[in-house]
Short mmCIF file of N, CA and C and ligand atoms in Angstrom, two decimals:
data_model
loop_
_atom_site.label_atom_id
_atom_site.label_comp_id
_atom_site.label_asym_id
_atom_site.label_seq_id
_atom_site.Cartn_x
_atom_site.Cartn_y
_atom_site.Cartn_z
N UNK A 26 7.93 -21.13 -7.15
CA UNK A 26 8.62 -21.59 -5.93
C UNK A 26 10.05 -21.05 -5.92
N UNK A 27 10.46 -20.80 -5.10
CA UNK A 27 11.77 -19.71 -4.67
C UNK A 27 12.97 -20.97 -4.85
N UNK A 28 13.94 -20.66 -5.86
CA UNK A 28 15.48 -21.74 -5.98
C UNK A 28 15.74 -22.30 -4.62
N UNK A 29 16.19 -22.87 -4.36
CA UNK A 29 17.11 -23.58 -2.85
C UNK A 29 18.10 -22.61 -2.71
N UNK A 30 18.50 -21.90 -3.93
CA UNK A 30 19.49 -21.18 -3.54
C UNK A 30 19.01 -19.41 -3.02
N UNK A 31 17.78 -18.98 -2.90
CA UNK A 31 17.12 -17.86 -2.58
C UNK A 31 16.75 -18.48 -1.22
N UNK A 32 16.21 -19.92 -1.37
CA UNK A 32 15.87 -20.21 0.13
C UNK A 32 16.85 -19.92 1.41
N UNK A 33 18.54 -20.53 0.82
CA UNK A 33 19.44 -19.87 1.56
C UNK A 33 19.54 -19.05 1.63
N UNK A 34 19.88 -17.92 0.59
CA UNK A 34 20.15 -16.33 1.00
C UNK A 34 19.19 -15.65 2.16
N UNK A 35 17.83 -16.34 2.21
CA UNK A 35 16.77 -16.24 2.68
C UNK A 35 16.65 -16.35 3.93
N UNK A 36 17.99 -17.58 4.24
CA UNK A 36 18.04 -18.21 5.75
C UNK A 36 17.47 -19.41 5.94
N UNK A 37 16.35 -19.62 4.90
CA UNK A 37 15.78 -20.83 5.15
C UNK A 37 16.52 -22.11 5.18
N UNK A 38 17.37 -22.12 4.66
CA UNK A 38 18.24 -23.62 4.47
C UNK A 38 19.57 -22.91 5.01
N UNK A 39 20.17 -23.80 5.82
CA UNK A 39 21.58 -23.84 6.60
C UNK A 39 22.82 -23.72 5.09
N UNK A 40 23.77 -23.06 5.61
CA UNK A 40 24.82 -23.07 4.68
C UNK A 40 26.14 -22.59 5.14
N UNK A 41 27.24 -22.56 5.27
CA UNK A 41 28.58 -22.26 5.24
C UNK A 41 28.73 -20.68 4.52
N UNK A 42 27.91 -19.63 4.93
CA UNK A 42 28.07 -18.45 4.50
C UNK A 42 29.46 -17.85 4.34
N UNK A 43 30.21 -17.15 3.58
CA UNK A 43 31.52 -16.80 3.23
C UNK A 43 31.19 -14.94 2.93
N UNK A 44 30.05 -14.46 2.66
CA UNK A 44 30.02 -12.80 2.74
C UNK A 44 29.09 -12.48 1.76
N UNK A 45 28.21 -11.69 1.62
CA UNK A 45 27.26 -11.34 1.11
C UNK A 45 27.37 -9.69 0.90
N UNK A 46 27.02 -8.63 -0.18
CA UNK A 46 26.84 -7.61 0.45
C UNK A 46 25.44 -7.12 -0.59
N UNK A 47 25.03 -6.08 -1.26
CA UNK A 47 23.37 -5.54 -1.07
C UNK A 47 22.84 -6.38 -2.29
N UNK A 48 23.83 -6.95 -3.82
CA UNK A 48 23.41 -7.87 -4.43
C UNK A 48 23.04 -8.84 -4.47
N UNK A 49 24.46 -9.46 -3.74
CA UNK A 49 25.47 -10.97 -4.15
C UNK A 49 25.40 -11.71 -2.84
N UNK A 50 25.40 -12.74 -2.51
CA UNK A 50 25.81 -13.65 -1.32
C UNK A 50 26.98 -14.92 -1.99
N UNK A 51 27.63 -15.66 -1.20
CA UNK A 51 28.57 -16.35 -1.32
C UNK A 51 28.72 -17.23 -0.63
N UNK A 52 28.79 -18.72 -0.22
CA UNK A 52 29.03 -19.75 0.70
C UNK A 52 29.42 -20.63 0.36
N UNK A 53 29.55 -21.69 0.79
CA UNK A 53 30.43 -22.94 0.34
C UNK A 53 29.66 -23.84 -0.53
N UNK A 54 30.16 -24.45 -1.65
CA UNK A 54 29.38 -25.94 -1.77
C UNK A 54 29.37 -26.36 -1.63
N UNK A 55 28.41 -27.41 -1.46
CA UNK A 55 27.97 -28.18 0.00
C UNK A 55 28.24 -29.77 -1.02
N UNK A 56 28.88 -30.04 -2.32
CA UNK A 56 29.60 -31.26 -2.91
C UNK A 56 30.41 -30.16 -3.86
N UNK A 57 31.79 -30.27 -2.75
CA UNK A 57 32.78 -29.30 -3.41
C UNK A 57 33.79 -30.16 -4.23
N UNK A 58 34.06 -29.46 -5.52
CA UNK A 58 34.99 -30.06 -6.44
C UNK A 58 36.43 -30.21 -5.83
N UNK A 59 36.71 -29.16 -4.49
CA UNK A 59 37.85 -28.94 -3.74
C UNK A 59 37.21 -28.04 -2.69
N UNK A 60 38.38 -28.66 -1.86
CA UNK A 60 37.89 -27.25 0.00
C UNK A 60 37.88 -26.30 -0.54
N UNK A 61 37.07 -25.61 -0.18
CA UNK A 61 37.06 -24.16 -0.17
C UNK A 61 36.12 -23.83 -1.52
N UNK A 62 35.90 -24.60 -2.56
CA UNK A 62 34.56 -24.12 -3.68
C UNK A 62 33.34 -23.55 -3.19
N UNK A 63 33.12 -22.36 -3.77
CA UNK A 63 32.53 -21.59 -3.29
C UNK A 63 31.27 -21.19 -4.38
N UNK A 64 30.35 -20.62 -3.82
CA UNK A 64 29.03 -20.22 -5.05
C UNK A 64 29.05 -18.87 -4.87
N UNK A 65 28.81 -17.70 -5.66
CA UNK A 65 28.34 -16.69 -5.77
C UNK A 65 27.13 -16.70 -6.74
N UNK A 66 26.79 -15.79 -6.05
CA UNK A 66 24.76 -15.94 -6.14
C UNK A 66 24.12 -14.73 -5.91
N UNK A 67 23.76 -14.38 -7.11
CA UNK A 67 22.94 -12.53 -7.11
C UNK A 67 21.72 -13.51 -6.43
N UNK A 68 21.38 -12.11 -5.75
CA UNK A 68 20.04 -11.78 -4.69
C UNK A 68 18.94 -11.96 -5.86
N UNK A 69 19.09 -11.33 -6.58
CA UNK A 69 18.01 -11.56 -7.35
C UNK A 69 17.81 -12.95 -8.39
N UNK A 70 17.13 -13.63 -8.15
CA UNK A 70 16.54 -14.71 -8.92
C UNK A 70 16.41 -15.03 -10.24
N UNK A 71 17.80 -15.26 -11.04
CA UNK A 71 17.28 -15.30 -12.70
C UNK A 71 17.88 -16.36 -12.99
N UNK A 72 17.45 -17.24 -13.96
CA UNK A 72 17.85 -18.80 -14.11
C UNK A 72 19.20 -18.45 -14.58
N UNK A 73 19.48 -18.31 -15.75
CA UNK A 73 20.85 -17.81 -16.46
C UNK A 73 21.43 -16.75 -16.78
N UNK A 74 22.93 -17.01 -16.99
CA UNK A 74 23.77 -15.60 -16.37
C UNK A 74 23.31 -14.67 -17.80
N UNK A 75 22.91 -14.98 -18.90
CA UNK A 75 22.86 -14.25 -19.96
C UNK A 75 21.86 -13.63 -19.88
N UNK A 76 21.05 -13.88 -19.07
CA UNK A 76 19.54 -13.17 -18.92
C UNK A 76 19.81 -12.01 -17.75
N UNK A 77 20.98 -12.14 -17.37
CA UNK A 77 21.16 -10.90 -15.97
C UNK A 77 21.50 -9.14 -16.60
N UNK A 78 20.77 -8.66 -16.42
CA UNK A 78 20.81 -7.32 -16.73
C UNK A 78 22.51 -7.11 -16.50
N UNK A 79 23.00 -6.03 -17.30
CA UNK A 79 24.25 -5.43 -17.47
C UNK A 79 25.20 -5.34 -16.38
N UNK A 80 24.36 -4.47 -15.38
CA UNK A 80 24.64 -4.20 -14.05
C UNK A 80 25.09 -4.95 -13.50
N UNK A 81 23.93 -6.01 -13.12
CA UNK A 81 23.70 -7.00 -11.84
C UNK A 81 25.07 -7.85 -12.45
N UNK A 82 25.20 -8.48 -13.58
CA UNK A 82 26.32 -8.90 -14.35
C UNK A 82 27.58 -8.66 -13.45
N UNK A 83 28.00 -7.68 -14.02
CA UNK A 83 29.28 -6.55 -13.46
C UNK A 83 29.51 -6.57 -11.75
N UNK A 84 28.00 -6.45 -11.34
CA UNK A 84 28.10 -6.33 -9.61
C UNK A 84 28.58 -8.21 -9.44
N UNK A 85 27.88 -9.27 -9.96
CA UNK A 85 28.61 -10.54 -9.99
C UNK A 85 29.98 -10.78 -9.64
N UNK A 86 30.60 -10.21 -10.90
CA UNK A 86 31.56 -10.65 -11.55
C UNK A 86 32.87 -9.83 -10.52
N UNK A 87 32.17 -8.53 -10.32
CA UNK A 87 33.36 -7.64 -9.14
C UNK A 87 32.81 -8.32 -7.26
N UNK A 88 31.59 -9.30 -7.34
CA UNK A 88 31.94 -9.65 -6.15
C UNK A 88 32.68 -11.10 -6.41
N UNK A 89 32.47 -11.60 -6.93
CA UNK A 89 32.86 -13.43 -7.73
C UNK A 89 34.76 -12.91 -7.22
N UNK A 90 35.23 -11.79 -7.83
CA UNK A 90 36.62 -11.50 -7.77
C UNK A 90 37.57 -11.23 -6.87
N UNK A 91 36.47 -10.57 -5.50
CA UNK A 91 36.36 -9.96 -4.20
C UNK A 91 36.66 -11.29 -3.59
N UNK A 92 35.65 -12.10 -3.74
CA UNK A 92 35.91 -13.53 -3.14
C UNK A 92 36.71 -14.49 -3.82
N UNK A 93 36.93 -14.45 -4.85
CA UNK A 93 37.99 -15.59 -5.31
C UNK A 93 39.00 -15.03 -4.80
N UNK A 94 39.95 -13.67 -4.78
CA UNK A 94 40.76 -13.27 -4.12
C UNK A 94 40.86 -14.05 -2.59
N UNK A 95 40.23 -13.82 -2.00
CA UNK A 95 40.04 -13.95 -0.37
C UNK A 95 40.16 -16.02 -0.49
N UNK A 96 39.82 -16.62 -1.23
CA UNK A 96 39.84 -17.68 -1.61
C UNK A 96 41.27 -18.03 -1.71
N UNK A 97 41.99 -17.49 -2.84
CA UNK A 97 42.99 -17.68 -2.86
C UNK A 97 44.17 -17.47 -1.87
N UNK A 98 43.77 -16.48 -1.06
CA UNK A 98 44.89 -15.93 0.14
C UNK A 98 44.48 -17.30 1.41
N UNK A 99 43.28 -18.12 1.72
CA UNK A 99 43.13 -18.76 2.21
C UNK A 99 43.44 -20.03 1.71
N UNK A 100 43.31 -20.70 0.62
CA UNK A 100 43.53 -22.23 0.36
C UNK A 100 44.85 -21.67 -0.50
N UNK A 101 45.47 -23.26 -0.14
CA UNK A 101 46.72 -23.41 -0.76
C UNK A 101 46.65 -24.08 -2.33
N UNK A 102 46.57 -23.45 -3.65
CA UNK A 102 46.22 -23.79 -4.02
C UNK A 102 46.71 -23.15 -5.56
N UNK A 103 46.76 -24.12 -6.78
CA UNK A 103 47.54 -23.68 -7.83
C UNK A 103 47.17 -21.80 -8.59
N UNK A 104 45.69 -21.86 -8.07
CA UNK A 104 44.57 -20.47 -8.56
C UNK A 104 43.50 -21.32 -8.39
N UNK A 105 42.75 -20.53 -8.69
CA UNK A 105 41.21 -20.21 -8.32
C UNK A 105 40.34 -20.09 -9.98
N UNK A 106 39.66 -21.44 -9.87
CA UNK A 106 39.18 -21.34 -11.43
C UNK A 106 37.95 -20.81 -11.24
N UNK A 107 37.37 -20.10 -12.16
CA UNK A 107 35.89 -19.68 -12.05
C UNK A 107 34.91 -20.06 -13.34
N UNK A 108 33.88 -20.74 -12.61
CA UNK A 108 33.06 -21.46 -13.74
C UNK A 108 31.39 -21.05 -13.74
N UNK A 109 30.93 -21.03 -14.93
CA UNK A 109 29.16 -20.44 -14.49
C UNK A 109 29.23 -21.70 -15.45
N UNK A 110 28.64 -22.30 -15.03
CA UNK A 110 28.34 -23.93 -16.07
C UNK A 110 27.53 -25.07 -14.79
N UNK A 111 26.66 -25.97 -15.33
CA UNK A 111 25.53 -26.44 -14.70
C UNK A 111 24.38 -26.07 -15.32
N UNK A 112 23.21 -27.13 -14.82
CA UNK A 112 22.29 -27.47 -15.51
C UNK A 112 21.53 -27.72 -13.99
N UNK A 113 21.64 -28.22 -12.52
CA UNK A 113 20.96 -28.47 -11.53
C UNK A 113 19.80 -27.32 -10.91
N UNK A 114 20.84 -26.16 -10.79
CA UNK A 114 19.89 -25.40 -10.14
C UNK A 114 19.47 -23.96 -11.51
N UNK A 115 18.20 -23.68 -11.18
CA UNK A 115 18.17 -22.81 -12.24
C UNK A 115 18.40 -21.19 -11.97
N UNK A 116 19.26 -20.98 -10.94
CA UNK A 116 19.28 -19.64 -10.53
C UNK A 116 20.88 -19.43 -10.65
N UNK A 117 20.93 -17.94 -11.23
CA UNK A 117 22.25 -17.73 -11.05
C UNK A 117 23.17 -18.23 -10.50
N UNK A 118 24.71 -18.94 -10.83
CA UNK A 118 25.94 -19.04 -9.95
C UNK A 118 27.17 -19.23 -10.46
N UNK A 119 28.02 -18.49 -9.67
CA UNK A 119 29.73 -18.83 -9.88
C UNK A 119 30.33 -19.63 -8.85
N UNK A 120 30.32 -20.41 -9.52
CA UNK A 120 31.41 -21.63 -8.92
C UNK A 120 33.02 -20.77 -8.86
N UNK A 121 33.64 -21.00 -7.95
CA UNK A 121 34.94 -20.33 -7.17
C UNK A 121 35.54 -21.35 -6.82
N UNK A 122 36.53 -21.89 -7.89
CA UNK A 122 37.51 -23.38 -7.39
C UNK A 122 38.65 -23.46 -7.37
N UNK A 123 38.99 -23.32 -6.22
CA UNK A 123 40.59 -24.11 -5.79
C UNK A 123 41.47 -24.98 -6.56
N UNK A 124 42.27 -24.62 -7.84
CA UNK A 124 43.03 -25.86 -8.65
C UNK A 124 44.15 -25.95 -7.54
N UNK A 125 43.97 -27.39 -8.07
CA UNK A 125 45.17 -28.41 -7.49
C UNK A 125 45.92 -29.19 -9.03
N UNK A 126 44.56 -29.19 -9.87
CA UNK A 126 44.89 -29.73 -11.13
C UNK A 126 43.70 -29.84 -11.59
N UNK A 127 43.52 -29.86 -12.91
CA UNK A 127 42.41 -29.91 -14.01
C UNK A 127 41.47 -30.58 -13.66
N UNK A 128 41.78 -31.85 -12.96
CA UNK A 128 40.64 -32.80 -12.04
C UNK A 128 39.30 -31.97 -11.51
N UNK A 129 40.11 -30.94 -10.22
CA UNK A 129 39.29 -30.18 -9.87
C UNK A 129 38.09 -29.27 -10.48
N UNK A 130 38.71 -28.85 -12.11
CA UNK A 130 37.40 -27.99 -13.22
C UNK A 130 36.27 -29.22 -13.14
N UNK A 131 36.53 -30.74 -13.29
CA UNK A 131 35.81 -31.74 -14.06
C UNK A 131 34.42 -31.91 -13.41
N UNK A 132 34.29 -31.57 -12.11
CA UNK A 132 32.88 -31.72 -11.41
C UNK A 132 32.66 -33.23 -11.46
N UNK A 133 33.85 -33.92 -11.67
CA UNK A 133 33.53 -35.41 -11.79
C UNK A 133 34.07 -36.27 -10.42
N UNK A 134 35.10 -35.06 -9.66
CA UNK A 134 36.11 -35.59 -8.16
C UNK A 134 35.31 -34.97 -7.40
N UNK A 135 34.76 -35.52 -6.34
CA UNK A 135 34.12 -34.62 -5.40
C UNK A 135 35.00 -34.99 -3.76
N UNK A 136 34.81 -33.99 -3.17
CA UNK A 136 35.45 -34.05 -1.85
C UNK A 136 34.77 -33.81 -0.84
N UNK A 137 34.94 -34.84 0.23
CA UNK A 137 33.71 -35.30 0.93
C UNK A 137 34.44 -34.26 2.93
N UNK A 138 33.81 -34.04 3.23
CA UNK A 138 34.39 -32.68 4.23
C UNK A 138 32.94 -32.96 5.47
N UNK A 139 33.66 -33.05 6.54
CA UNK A 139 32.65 -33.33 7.42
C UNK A 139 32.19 -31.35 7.91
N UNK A 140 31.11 -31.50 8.91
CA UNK A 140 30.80 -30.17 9.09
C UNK A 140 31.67 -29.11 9.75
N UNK A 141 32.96 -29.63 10.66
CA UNK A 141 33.77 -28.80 11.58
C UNK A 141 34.70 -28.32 9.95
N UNK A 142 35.11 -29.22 9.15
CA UNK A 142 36.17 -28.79 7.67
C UNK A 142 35.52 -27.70 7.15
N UNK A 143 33.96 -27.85 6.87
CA UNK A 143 33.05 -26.93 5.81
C UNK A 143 33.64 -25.98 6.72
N UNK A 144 33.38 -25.63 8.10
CA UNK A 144 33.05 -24.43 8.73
C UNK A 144 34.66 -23.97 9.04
N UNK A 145 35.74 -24.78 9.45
CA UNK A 145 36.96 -24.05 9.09
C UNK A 145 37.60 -23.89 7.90
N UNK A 146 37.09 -24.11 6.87
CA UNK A 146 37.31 -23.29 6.08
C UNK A 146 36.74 -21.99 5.14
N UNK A 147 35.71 -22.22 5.79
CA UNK A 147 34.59 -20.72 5.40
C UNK A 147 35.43 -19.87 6.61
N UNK A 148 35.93 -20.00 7.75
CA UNK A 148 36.12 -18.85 8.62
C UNK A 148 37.60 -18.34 8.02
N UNK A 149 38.37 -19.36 7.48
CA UNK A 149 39.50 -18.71 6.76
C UNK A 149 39.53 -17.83 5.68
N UNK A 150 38.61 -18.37 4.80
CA UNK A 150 38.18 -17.49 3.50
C UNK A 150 37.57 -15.99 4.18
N UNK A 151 36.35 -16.50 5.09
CA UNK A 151 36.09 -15.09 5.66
C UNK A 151 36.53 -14.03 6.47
N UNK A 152 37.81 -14.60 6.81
CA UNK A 152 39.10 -13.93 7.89
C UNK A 152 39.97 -13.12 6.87
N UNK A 153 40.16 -13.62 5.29
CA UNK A 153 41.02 -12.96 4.43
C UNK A 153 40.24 -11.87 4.03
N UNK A 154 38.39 -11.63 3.88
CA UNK A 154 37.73 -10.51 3.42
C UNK A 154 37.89 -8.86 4.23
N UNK A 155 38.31 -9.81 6.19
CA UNK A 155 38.10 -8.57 6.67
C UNK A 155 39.38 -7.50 6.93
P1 5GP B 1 24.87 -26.84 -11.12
O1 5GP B 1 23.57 -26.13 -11.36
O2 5GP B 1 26.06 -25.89 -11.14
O3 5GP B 1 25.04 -28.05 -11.97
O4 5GP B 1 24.83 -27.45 -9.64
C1 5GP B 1 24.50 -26.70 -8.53
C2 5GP B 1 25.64 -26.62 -7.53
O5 5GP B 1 25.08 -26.21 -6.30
C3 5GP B 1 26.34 -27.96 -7.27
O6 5GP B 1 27.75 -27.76 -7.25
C4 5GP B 1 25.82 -28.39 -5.91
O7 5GP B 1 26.75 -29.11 -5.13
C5 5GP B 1 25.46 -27.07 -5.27
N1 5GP B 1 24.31 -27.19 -4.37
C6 5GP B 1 23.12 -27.75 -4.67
N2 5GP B 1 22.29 -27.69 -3.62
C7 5GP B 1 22.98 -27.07 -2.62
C8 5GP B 1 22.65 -26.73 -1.28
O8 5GP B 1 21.56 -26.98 -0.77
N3 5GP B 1 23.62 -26.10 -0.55
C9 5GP B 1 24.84 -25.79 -1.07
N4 5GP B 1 25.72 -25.17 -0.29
N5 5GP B 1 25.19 -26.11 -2.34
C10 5GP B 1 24.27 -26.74 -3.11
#
């Protein structure tokens, strides 16, 4: 059965898209540690990042950077932490987070964002890519 997170790339499930290009896709999380936390997510389907071929790795990690950049020029915010850690979903992801303070790494503060917030702030992040 295809991750929730292929189902999105897929279209099947609604999401706060932030830019995708022939690997990688990127959108919001949908129980963000802070506005603007973001997922990057290879196209291709592999539970963990250690199992990702060399390449696909590298193509990650130079889009994860592409967008934390664009992240950062949009939220106001101390930097941009980047985390591959979790146990929920079993498919590749980089978490892309907005510090305000250490709180924000803990995945323990969550920030609750109605649907007009999710979507202005994906158009800011995606206004800094173009
Ligand atoms: P982890 O595997 O890193 O522990 O958790 C998966 C992450 O994906 C969590 O931060 C969770 O909020 C996010 N997530 C899970 N399901 C969905 C979904 O359907 N849509 C979006 N946008 N994010 C999701």
């Amino acid at each position: 059965m295809p991750s929730i997170f292929t189902k999105i790339i897929n279209g099947d499930i609604p999401c706060y898209k932030i830019t995708e290009d022939e690997h990688n896709f990127a959108f919001l999380d949908i129980n963000p540690n802070a506005k603007g936390h973001t997922l990057c997510v290879p196209k291709k389907e592999v539970n963990k990042i250690m199992d990702l071929d060399e390449a696909s790795y590298l193509k990650l990690m130079a889009f994860s950077r592409k967008v934390g950049k664009a992240i950062e020029s949009a939220v106001p915010c101390k930097r941009v932490g980047m985390s591959v850690i979790g146990l929920e979903v079993p498919h590749v992801h980089v978490h892309l987070i907005p510090l305000h303070s250490m709180k924000n790494a803990t995945f323990q503060h969550k920030e609750k964002l109605d649907p007009a917030e999710f979507e202005k702030i994906a158009e800011q992040i995606r206004s800094q890519l173009k």
